[in-house]
Coordinates of N, CA and C and ligand atoms in Angstrom, one line a residue:
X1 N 168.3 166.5 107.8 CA 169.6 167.2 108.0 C 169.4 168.7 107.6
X2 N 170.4 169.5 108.1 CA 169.8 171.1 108.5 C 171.5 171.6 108.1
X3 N 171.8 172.4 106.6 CA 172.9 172.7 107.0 C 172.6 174.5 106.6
X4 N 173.6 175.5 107.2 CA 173.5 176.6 106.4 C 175.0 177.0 106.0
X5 N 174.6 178.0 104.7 CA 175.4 178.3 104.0 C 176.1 179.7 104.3
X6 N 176.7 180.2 104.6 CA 177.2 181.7 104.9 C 178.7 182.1 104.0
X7 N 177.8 183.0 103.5 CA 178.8 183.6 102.5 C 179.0 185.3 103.0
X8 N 180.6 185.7 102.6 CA 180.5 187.0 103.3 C 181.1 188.2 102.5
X9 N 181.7 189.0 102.7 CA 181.8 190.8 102.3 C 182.0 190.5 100.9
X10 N 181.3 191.1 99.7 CA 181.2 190.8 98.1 C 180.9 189.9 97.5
X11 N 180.6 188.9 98.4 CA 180.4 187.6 97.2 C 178.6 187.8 96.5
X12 N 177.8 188.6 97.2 CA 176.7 189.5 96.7 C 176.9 189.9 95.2
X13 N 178.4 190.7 95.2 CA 178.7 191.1 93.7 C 179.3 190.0 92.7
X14 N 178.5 188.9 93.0 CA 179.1 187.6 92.4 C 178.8 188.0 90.9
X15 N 179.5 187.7 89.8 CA 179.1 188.3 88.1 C 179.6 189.5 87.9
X16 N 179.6 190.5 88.7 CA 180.2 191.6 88.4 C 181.5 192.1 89.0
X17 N 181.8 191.7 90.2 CA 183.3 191.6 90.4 C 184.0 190.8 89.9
X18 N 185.5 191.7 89.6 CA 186.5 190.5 88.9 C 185.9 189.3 88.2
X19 N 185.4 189.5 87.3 CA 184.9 188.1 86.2 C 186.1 187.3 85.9
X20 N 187.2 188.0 85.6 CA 188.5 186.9 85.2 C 188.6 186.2 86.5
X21 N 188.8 186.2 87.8 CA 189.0 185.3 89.3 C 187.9 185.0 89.5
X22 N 186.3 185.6 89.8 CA 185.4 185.0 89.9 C 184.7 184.2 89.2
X23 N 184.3 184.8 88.1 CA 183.6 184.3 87.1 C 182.6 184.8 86.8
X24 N 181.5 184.5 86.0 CA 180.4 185.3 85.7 C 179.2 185.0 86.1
X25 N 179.3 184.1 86.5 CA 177.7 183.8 87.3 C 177.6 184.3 88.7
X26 N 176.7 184.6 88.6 CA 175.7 185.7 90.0 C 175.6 185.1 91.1
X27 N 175.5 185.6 92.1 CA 174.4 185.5 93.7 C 173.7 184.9 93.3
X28 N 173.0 185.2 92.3 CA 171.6 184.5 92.2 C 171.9 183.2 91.5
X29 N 172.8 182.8 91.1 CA 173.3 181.3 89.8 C 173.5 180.4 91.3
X30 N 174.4 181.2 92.6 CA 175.1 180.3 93.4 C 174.0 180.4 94.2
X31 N 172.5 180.9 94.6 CA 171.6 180.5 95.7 C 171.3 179.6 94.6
X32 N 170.7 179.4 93.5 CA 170.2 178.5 92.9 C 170.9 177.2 93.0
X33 N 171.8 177.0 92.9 CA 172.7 175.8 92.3 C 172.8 175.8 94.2
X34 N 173.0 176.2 95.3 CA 173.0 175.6 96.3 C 171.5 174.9 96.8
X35 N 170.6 175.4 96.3 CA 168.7 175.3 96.7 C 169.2 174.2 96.1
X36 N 169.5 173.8 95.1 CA 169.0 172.9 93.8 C 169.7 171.2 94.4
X37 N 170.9 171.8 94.7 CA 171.4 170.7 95.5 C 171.3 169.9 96.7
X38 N 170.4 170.8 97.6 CA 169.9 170.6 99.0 C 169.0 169.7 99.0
X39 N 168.0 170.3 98.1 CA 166.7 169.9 97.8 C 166.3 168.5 97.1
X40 N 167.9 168.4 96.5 CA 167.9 166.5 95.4 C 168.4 165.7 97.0
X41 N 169.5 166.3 97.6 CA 169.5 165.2 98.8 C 168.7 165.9 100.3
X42 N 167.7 166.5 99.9 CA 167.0 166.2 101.1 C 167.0 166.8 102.4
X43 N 168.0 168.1 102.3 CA 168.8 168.8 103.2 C 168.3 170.3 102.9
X44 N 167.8 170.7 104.0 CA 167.1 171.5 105.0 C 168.3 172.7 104.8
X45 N 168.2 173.9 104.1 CA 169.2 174.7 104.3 C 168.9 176.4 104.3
X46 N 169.9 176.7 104.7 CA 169.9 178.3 104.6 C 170.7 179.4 104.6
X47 N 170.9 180.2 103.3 CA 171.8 180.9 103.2 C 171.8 182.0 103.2
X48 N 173.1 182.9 104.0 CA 173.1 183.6 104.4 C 174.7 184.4 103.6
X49 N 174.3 185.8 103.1 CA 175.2 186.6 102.4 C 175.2 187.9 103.4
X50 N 176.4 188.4 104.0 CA 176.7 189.2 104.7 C 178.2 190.2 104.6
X51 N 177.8 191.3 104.6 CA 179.3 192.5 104.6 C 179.9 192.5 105.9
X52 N 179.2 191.8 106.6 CA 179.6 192.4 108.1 C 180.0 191.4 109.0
X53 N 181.9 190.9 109.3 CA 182.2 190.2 110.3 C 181.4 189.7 111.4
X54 N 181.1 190.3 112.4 CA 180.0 190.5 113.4 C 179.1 189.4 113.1
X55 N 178.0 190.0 112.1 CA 177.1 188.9 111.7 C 177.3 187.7 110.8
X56 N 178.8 187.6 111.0 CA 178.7 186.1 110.6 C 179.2 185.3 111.7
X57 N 179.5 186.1 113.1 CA 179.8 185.3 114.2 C 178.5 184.8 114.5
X58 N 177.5 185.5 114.5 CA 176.0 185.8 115.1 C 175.3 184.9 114.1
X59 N 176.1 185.0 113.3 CA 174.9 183.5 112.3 C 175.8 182.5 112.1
X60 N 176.7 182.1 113.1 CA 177.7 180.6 113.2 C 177.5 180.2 114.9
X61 N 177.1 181.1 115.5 CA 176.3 180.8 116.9 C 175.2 180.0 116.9
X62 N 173.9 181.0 115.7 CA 172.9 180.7 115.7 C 172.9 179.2 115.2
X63 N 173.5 178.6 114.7 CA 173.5 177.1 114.4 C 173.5 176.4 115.3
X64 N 174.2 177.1 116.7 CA 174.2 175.8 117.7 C 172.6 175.4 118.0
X65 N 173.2 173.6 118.4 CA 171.9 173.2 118.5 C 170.7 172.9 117.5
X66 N 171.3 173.7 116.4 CA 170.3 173.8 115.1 C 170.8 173.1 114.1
X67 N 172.5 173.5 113.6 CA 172.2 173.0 112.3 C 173.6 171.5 112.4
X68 N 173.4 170.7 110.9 CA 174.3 169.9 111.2 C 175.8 169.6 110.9
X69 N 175.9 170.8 110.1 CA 176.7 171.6 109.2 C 176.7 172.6 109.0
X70 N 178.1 173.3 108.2 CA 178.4 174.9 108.4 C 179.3 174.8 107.1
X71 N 178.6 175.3 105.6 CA 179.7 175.5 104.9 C 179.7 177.4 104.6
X72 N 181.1 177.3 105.0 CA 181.2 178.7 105.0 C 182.5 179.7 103.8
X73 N 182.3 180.5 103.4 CA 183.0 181.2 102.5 C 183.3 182.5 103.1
X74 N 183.9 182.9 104.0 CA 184.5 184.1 104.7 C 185.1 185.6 103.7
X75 N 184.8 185.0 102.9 CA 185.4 185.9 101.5 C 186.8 186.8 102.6
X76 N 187.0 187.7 102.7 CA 188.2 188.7 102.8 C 188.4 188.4 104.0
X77 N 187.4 188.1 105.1 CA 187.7 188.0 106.6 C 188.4 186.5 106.7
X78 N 188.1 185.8 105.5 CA 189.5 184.1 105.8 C 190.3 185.0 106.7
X79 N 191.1 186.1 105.8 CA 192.4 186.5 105.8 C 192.6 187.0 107.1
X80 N 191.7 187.5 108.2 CA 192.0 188.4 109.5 C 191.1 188.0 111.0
X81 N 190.4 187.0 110.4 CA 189.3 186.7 111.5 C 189.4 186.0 112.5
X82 N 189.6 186.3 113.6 CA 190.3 185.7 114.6 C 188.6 184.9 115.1
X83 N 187.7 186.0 115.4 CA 186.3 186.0 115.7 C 186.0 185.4 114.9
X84 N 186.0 185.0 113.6 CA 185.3 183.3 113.0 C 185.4 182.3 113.1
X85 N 187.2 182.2 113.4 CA 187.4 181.2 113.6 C 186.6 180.9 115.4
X86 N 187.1 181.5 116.3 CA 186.5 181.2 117.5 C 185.2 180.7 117.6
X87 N 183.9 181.5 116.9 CA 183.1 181.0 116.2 C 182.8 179.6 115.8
X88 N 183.5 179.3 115.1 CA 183.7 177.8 114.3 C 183.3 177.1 115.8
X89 N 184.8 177.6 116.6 CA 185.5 176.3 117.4 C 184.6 176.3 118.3
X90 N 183.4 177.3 118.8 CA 182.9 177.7 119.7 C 181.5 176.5 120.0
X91 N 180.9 176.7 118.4 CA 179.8 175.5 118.2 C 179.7 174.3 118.1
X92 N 181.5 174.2 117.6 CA 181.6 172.7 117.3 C 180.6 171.4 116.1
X93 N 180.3 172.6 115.4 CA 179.5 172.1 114.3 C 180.4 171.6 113.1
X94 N 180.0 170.5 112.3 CA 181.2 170.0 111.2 C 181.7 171.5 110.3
X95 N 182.3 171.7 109.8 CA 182.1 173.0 108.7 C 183.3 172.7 107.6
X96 N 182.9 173.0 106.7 CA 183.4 173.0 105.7 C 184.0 174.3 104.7
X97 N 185.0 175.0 104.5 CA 185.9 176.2 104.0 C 185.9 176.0 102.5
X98 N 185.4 177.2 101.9 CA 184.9 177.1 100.8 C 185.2 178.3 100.1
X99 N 186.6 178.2 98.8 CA 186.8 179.9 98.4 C 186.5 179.5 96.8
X100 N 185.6 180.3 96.3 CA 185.6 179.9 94.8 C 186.6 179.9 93.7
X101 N 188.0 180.7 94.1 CA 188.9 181.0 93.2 C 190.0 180.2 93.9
X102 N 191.2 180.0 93.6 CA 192.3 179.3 93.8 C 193.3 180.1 94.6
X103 N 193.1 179.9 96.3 CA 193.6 181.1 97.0 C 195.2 180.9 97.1
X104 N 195.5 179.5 96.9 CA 197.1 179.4 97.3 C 197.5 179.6 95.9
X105 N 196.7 180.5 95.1 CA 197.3 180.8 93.7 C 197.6 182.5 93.7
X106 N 197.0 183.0 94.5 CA 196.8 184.5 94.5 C 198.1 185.4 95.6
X107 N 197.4 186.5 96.0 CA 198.6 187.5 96.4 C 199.2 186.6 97.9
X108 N 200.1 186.7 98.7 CA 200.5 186.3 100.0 C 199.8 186.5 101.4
X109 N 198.7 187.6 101.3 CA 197.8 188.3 102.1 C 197.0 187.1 102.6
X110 N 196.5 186.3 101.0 CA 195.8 185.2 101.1 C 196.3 184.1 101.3
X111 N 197.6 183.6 101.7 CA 197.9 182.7 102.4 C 197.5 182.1 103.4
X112 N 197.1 182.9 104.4 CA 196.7 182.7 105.5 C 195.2 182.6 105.3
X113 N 195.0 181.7 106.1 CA 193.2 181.2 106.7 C 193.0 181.4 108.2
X114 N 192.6 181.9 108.7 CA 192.8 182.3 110.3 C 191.3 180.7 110.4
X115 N 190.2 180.5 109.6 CA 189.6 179.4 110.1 C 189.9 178.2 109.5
X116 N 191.3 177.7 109.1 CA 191.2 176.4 108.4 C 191.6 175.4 109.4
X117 N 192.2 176.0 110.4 CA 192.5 175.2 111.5 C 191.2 174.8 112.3
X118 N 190.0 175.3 112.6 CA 188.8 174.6 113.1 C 188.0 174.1 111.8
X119 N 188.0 173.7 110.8 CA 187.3 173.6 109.6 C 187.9 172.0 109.3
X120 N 186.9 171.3 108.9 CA 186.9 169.7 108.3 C 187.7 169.7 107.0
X121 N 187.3 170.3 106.3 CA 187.5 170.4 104.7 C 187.8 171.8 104.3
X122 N 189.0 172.1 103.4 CA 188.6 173.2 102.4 C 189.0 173.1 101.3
X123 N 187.4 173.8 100.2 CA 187.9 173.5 98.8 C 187.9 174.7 98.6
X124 N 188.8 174.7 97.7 CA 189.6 176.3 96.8 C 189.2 175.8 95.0
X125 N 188.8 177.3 94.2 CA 189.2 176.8 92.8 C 188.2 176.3 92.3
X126 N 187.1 176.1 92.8 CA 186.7 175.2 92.2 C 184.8 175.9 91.5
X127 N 185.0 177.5 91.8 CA 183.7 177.9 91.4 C 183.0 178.0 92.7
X128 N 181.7 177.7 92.0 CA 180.1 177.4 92.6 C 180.0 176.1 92.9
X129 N 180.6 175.0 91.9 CA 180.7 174.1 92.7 C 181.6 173.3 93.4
X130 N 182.6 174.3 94.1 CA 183.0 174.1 95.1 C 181.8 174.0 96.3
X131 N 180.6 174.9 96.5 CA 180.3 174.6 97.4 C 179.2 173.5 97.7
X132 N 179.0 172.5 96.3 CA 178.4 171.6 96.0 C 178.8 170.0 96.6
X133 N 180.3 170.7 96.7 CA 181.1 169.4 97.2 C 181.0 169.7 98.3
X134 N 180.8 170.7 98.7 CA 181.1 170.4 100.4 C 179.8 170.2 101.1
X135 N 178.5 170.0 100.1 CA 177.5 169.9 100.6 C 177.1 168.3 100.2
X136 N 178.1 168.0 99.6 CA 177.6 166.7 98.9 C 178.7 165.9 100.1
X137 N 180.0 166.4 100.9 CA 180.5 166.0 101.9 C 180.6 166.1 103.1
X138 N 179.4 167.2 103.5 CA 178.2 167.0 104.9 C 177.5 166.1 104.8
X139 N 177.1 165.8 103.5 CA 175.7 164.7 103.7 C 175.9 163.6 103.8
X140 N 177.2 162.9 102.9 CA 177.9 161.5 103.0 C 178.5 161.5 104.6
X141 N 179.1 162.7 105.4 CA 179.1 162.3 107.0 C 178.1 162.2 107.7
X142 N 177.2 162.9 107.8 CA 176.2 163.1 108.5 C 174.9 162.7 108.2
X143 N 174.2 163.0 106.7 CA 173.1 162.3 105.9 C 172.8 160.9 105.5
X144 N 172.2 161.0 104.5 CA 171.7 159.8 104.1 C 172.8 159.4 103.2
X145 N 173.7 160.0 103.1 CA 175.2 159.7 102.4 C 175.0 159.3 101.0
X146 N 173.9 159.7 100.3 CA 174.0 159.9 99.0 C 175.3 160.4 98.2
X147 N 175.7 159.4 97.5 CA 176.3 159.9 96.3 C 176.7 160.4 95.1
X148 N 177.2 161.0 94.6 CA 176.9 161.5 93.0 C 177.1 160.6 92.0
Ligands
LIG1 C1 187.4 184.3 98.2 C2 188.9 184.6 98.2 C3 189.2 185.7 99.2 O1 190.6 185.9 99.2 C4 188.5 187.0 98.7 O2 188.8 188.0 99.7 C5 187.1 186.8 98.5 C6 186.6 185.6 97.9 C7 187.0 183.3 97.1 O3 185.8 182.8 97.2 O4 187.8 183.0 96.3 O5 186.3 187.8 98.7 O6 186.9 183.8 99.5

């Protein structure tokens, strides 16, 4: 099983942006804790941190044919992206919507998901491992359906 992970504009500044909404652990806590999890069930992954809209259409393309899942964190572009979502709908890959803080808790801006409507799952709130669960709920559809 082949899934990748695409994270987008700040979540690089993971630990040092807003620590009260994000929290304190780093980029580097959440590549770890996603490797770490791949690698117990057996799944083939690759993550990708990007500022730039554009290239996260260009690395949700690049899956076609490739991967078998798509958990994605759109950080600020949830809110405007018409191009992600199309994206999504375009590959037809499972995907999974993944915001580490509790978005239907925050300002009105963030109400809106422009990709939740092509997306299987979305977890809010829930950290880093939020995106644990949605890698632990690609594998139970598509994997060897290991469970925790
Ligand atoms: C976020 C929530 C978004 O509203 C925000 O723009 C982000 C991160 C989250 O993970 O909670 O950058 O996607």
């Amino acid at each position: 099983m082949v899934i990748k992970v695409l994270n987008g504009p700040n979540l690089n500044f993971l630990g040092i942006r807003e620590p009260n909404i994000y929290g304190k652990k780093t980029y580097a806590d959440l590549l770890r804790a996603v490797r770490a999890e791949c690698k117990k069930r057996g799944i083939r992954v690759s993550v990708v941190q990007t500022n730039e809209e554009g290239k996260l259409v260009t690395e949700i393309q690049k899956c076609y044919g490739k991967a078998d899942g798509i958990v994605i964190n759109p950080a600020a572009y949830t809110h405007t992206s018409v191009a992600i979502l199309d994206a999504i709908k375009a590959v037809g890959i499972p995907t999974v919507e993944v915001h580490l803080s509790d978005v239907s808790k925050r300002e009105d801006f963030r109400q809106i998901s422009y990709i939740r409507q092509a997306v299987e799952l979305t977890i809010t709130g829930k950290g880093i491992d939020g995106y644990l669960e949605a890698i632990a709920y690609l594998d139970g559809k598509y994997g060897k359906g290991k469970t925790k």
